CSV table of C-alpha atoms in Angstrom, one decimal:
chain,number,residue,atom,x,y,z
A,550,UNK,CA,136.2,101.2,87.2
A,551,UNK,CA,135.7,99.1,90.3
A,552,UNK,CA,134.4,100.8,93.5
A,553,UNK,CA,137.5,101.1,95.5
A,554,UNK,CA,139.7,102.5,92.3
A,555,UNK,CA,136.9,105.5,92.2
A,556,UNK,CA,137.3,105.9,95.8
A,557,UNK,CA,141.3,105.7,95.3
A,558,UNK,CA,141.6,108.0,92.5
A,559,UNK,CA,139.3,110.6,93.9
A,560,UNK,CA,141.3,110.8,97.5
A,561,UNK,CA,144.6,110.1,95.4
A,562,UNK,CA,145.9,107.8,98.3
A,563,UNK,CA,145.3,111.1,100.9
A,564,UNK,CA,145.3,110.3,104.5
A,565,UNK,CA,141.8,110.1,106.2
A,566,UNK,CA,141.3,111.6,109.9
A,567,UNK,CA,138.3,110.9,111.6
A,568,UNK,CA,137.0,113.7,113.3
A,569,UNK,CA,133.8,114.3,116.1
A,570,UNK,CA,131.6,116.7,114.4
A,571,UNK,CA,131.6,118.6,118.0
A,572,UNK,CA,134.9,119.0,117.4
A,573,UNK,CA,134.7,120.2,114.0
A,574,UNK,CA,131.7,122.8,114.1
A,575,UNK,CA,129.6,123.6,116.5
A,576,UNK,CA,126.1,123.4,116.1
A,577,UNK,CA,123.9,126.6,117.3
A,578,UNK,CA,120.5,126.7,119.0
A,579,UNK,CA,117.9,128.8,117.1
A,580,UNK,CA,115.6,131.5,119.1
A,581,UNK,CA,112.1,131.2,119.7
A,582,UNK,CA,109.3,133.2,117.9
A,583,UNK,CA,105.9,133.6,118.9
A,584,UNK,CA,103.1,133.1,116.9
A,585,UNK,CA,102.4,136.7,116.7
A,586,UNK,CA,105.4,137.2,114.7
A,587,UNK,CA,105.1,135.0,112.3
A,588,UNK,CA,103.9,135.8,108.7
A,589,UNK,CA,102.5,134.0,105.9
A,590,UNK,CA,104.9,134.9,103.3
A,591,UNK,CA,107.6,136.4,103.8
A,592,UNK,CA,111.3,136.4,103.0
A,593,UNK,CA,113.2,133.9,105.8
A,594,UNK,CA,111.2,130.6,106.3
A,595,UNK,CA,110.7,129.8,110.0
A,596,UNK,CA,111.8,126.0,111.0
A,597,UNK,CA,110.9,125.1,114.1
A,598,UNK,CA,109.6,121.2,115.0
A,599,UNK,CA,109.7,119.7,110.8
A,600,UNK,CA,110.8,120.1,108.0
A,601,UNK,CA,108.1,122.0,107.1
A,602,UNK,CA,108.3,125.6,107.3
A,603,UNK,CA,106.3,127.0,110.5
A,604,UNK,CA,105.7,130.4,108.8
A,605,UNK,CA,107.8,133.3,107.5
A,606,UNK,CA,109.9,136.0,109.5
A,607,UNK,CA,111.8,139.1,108.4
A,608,UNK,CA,114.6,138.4,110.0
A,609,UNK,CA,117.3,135.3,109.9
A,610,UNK,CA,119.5,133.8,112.3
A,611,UNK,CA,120.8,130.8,109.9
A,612,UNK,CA,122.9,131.8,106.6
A,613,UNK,CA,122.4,130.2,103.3
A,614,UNK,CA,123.9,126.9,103.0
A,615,UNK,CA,123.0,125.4,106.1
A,616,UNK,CA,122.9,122.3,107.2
A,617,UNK,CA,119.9,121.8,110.3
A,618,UNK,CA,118.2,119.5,112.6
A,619,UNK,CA,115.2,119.4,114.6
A,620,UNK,CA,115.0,118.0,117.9
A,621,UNK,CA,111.9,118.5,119.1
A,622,UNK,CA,108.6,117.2,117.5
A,623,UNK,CA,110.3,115.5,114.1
A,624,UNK,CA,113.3,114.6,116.3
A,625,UNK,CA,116.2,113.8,114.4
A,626,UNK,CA,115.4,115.2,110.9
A,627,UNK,CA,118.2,116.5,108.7
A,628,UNK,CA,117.9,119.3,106.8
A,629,UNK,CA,119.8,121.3,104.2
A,630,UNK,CA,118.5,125.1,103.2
A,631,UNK,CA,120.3,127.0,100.4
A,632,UNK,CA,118.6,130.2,101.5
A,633,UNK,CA,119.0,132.1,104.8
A,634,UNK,CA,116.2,131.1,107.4
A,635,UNK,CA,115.1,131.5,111.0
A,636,UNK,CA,115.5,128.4,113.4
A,637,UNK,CA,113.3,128.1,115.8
A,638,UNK,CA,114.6,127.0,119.6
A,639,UNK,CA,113.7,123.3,118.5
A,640,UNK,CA,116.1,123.5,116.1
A,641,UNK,CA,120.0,123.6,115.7
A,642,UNK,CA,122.0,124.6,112.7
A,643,UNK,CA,125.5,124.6,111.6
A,644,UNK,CA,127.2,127.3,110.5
A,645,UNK,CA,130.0,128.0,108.0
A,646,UNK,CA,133.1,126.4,109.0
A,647,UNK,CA,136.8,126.6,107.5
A,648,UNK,CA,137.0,122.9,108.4
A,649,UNK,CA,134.3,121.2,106.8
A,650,UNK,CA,131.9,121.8,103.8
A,651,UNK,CA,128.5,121.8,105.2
A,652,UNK,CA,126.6,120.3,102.3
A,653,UNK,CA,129.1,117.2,102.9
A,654,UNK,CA,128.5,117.2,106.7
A,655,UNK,CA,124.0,117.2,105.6
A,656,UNK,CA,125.3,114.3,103.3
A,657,UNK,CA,127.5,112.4,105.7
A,658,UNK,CA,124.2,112.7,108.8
A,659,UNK,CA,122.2,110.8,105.9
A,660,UNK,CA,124.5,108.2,106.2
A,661,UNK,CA,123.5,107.9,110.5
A,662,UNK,CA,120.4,108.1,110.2
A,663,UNK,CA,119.3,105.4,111.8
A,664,UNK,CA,122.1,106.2,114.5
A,665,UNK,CA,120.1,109.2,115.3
A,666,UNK,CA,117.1,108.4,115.1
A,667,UNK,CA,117.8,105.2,117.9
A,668,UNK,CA,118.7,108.8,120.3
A,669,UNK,CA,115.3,109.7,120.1
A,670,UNK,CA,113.8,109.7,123.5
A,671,UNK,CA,110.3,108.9,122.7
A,672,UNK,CA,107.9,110.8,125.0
A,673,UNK,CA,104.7,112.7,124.3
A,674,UNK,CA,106.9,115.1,122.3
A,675,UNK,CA,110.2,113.4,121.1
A,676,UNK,CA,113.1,115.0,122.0
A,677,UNK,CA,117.0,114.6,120.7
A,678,UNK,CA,119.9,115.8,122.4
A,679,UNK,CA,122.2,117.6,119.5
A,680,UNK,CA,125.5,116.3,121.9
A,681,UNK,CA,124.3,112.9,120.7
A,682,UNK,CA,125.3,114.4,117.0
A,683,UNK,CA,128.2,116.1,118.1
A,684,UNK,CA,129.7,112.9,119.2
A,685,UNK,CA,129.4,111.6,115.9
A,686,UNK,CA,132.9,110.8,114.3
A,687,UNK,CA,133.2,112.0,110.6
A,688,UNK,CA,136.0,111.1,108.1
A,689,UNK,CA,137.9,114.3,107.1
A,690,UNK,CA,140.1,113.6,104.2
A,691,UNK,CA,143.9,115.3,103.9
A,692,UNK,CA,143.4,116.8,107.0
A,693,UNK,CA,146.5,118.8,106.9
A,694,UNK,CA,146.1,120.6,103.9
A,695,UNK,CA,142.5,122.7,104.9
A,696,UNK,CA,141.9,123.6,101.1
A,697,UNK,CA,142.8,120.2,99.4
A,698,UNK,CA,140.2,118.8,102.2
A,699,UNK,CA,137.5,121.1,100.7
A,700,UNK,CA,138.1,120.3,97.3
A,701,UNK,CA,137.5,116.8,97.8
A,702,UNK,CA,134.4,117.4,100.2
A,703,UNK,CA,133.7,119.7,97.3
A,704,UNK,CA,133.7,116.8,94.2
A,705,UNK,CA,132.0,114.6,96.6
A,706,UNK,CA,129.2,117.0,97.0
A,707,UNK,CA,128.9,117.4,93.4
A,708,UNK,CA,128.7,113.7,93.0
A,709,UNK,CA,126.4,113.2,95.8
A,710,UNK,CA,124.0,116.2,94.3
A,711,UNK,CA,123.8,115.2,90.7
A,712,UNK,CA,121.7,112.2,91.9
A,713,UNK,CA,119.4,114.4,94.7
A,714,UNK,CA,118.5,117.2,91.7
A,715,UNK,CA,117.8,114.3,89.7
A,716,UNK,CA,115.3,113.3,91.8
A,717,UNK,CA,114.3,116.7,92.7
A,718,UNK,CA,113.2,117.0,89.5
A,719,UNK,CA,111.3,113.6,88.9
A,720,UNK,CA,109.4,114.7,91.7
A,721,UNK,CA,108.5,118.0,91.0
A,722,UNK,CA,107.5,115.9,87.6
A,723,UNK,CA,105.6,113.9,89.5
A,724,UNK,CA,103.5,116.4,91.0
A,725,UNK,CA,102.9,118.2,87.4
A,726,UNK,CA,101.3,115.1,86.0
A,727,UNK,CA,99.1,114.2,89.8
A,728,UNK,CA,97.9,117.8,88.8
A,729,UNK,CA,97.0,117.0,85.0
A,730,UNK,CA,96.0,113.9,86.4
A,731,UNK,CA,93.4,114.9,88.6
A,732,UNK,CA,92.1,117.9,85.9
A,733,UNK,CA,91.7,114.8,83.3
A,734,UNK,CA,90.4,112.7,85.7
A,735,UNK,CA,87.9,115.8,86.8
A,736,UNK,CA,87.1,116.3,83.1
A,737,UNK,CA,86.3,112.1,82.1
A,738,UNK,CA,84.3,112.0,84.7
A,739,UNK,CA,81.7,115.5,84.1
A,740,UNK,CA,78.8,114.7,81.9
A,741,UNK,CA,76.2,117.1,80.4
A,742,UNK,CA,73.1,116.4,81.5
A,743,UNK,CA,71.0,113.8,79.6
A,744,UNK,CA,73.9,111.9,78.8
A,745,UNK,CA,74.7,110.4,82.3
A,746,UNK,CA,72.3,108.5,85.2
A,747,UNK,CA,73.3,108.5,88.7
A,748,UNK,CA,73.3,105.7,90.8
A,749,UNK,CA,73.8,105.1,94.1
A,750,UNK,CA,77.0,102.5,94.4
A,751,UNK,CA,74.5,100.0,96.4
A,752,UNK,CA,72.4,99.7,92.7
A,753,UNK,CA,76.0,98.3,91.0
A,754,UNK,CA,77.5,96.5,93.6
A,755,UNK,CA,77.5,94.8,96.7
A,756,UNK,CA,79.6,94.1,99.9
A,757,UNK,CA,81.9,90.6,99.5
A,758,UNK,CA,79.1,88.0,101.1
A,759,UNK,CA,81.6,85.5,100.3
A,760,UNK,CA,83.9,83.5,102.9
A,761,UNK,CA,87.9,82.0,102.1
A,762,UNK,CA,89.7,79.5,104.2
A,763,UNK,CA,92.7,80.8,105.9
A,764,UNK,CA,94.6,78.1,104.3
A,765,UNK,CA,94.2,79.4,101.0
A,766,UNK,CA,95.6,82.8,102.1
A,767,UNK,CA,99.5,83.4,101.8
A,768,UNK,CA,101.6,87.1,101.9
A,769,UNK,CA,100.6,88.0,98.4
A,770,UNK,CA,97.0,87.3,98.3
A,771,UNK,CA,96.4,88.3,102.1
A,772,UNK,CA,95.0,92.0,102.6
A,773,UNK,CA,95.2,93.9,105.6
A,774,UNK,CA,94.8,97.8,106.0
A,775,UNK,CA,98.4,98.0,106.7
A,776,UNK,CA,99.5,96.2,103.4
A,777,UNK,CA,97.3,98.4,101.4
A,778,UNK,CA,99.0,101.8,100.2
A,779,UNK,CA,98.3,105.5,100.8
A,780,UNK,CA,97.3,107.4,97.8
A,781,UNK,CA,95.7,104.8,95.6
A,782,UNK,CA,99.3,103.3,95.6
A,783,UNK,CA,97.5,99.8,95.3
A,784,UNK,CA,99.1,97.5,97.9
A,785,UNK,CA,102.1,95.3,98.4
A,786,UNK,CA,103.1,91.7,100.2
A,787,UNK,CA,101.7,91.5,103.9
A,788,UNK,CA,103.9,90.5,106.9
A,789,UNK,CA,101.3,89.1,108.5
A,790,UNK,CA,98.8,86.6,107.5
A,791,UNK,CA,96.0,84.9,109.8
A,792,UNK,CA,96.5,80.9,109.9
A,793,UNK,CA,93.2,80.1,112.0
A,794,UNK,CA,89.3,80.8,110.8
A,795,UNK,CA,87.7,81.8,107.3
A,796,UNK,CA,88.2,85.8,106.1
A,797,UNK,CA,85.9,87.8,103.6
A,798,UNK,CA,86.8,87.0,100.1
A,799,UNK,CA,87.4,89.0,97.3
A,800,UNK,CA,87.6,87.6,93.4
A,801,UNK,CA,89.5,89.6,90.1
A,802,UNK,CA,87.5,93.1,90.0
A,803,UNK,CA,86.8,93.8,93.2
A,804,UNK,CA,87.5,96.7,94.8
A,805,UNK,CA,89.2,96.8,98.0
A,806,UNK,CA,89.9,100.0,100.2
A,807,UNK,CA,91.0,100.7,103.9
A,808,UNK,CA,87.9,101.6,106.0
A,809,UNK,CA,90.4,103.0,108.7
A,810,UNK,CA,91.1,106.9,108.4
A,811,UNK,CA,89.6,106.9,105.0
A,812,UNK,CA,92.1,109.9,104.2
A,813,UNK,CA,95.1,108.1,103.7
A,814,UNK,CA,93.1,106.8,100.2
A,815,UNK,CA,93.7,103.0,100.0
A,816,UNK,CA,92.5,101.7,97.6
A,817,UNK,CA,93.2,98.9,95.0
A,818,UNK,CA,91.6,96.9,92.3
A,819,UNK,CA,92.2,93.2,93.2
A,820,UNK,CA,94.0,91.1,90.0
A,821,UNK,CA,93.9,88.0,91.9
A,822,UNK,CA,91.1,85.9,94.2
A,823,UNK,CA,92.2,86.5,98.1
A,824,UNK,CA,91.2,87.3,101.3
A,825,UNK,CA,90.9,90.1,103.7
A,826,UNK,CA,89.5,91.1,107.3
A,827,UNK,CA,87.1,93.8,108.6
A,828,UNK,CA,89.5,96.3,108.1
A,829,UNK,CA,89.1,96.4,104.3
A,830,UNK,CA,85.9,96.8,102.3
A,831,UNK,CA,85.6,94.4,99.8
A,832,UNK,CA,83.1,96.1,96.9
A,833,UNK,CA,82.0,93.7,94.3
A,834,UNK,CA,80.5,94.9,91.5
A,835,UNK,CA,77.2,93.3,90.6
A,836,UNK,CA,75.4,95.6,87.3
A,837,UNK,CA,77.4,94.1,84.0
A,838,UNK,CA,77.2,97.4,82.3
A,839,UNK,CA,79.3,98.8,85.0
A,840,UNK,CA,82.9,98.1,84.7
A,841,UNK,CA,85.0,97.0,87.5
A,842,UNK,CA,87.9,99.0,86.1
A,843,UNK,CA,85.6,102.1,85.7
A,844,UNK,CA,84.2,101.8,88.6
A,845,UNK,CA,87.7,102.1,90.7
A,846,UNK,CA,88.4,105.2,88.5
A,847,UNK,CA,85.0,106.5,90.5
A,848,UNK,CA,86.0,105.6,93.9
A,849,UNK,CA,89.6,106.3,93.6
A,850,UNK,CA,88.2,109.9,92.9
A,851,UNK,CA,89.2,112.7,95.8
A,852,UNK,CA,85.4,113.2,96.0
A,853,UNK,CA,84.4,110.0,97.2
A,854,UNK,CA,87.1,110.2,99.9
A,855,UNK,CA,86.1,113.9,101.0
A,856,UNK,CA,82.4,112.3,100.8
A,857,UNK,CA,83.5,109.4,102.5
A,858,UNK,CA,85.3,111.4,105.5
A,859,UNK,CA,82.3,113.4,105.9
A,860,UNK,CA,80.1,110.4,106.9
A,861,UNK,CA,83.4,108.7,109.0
A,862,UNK,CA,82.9,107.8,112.5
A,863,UNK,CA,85.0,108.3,115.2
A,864,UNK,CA,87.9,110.7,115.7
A,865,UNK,CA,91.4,109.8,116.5
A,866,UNK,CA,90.8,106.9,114.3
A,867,UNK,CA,87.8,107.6,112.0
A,868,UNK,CA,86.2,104.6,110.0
A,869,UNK,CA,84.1,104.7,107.2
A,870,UNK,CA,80.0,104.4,107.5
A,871,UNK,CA,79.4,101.1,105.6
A,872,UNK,CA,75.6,102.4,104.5
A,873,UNK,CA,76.5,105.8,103.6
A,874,UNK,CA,79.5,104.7,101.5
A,875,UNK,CA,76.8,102.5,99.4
A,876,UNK,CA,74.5,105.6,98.8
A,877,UNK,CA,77.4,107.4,96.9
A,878,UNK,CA,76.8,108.6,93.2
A,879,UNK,CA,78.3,106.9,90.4
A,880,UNK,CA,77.9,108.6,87.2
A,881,UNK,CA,76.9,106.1,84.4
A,882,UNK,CA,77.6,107.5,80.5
A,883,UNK,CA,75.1,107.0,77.9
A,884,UNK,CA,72.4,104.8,80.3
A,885,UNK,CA,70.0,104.4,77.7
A,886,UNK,CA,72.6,102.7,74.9
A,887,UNK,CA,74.8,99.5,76.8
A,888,UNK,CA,77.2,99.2,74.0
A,889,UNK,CA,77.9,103.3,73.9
A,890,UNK,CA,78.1,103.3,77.9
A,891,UNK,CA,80.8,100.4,77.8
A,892,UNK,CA,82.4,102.0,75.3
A,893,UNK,CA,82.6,105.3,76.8
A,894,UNK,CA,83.7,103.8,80.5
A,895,UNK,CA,86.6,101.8,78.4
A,896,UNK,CA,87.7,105.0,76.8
A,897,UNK,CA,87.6,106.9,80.3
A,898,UNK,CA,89.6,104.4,82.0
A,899,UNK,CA,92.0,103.8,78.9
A,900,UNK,CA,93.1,107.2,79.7
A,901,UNK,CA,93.4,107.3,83.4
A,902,UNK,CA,94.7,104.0,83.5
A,903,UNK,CA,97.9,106.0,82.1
A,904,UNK,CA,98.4,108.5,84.2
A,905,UNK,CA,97.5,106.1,87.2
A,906,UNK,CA,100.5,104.0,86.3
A,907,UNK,CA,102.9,107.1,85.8
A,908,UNK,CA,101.7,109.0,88.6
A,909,UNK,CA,101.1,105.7,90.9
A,910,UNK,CA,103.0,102.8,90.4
A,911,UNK,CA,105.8,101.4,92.2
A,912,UNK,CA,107.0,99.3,89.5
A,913,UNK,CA,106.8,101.1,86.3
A,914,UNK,CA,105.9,105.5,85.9
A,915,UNK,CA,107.8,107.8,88.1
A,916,UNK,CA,107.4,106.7,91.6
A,917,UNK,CA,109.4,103.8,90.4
A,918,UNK,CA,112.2,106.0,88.7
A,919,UNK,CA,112.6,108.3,92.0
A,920,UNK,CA,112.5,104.8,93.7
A,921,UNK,CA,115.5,103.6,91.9
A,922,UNK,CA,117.2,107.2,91.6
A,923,UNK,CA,116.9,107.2,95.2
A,924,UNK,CA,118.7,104.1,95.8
A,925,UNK,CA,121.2,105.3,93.4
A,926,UNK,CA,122.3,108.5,95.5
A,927,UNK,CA,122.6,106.1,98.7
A,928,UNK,CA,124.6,103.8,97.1
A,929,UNK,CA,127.3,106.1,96.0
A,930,UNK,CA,126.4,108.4,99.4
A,931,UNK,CA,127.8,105.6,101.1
A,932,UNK,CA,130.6,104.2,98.8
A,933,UNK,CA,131.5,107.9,99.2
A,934,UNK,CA,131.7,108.3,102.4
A,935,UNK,CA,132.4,104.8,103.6
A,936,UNK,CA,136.3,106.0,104.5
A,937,UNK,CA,138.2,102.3,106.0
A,938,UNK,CA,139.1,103.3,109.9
A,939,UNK,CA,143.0,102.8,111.2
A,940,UNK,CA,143.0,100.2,113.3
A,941,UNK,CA,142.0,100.6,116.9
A,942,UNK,CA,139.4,103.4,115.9
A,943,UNK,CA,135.4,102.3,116.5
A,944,UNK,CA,134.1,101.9,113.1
């Protein structure tokens, strides 16, 4: 069925009003809370400036079923609760209306976005006005029949949250297996004593001493802290690359990780010769019974970025201390047999090498899936809710 008959069938040729959502439903301020009243658990989560829940309260001022946005703080963020909540004075909610289902009204504010978000008025705290959402025209189908209008709001919902509870649950997938993945990960990497030699990361490799023309440098083989990925995400093409000068190179088995806020774990195990700047470590490995492959499993490890915070310098933008980043330990199997301690490294990373690409990459594992899932539910959001305009009316 082509996209317009799906559209047609489900309005069945009903008439389309477009509506302001002011005129529709009127949103309502929440009421502050101080600190002191705020719990750690509790039974109504308090929203106040994110989507993040400030605390709990034992009280709510928001029913179930709520659609809500923040405008203070994370100004312009759309929320949906299906449980009663308490909304703090940065944040408006919408309440039950005979006009308009409010899970369709949470779906259709997806769809502007990017409307809102340009309403913003970007000061030291962000701050949106809600009449800027109020103005907001939305399509109301068969407006003159209330309960045939919320049956097709209704179906579209359903639609619409087939594809977010299928996501939903890839991601709460996703975090299951980060979870196994860092107990394996914890596990491959513990040794009994006698059966493992510590060495400090400056006794198996080295800082890149090499140089690379900028004119052998293009988008893909370019690396810059901004085209590396948080979360050991590896990294992806850059939008800028530097046409004057030489750069630090970096050759198949390196590994290259951000050295700005050390948190947001960049890292990446280079698969191609490039270049970089002084933004990005480049770590060469330099012991042949070391493994580049098992040596990234090492540093990709939350303990060398909790170790490598510790030694950071700086504050608002923390960097990471070149010297003690070379004194970390890296655990070497079997030091006394090469043959057994390449063995064991290539077993160890055969099996995180497997959860890394399900937990991690963005083209095959689950990131990918939600990825595509994702841009599923948009695609039929807007298809959805795309209703054509009469002529004379803004689109």
């Amino acid at each position: 069925m082509s996209e317009m008959a799906f559209l047609n069938k489900l309005l069945d040729g009903v008439e389309v009003e477009w509506s302001e959502v002011g005129e529709l439903i009127s949103p309502k301020r929440g009421r502050r809370l101080v600190k002191s009243q705020l719990e750690e658990v509790g039974t109504y989560a308090v929203y106040q400036n994110s989507m993040k829940p400030l605390g709990y309260y034992h009280q709510s001022n928001a029913q179930a079923g709520a659609t809500f946005m923040i405008v203070a703080g994370a100004a312009g963020e759309i929320g949906f609760s299906d449980d009663a909540f308490w909304a703090a004075d940065d944040v408006y909610f919408f309440p039950k209306s005979d006009a308009i289902n409010n899970k369709y009204l949470y779906h259709f504010l997806l769809t502007k976005q990017h409307e809102i978000s340009s309403q913003v008025r970007r000061a030291s705290i962000p701050r949106l006005s809600i009449a800027a959402v109020e103005k907001l025209e939305i399509p109301i189908p068969c407006p003159e029949n209330p309960k045939k209008s919320l049956e097709i709001q209704a179906e579209i919902v359903r639609i619409l949250d087939t594809f977010t509870e299928l996501t939903a649950e890839l991601t709460a997938e996703l975090t299951a297996r980060k979870k196994q993945y860092n107990y394996y990960r914890d596990q491959l990497l513990s040794f009994e004593d006698g059966a493992v030699e510590w060495k400090m990361l400056g006794e198996v490799a080295e800082y890149s001493k090499t140089r690379i023309s900028c004119k052998k440098v293009d988008s893909m083989n370019y690396v810059g802290v901004d085209n590396l990925l948080q979360n050991r995400a590896g990294k992806t093409s850059s939008n800028f690359v530097p046409t004057e000068g030489n750069l630090t190179q970096y050759l198949v088995g390196d590994v290259l990780m951000g050295n700005i806020r050390p948190y947001l774990k960049k890292i990446w195990l280079a698969d191609q010769v490039g270049g970089t700047n002084g933004d990005v470590l480049v770590i060469h490995p330099t012991n042949g019974n070391v493994l580049s492959r098992y040596l990234y499993q090492v540093l990709a490890d939350d303990k060398f970025f909790e170790y490598n915070m510790q030694h950071a310098k700086g504050a608002k933008m923390p960097r990471g201390n070149k010297e003690k980043i070379m004194e970390f330990l890296i655990p070497i199997p079997y030091p006394n047999d090469s043959d057994k301690s390449l063995s064991e490294q290539a077993r160890i990373v055969a099996i995180l090498d497997k959860f890394d690409a399900l937990t991690h990459s963005l083209t095959e594992g689950l990131p990918r899936e939600i990825e595509l899932r994702q841009k599923q539910y948009e695609y039929y959001r807007d298809l959805l809710l795309s209703f054509p305009k009469p002529e004379g009316v803004a689109a």
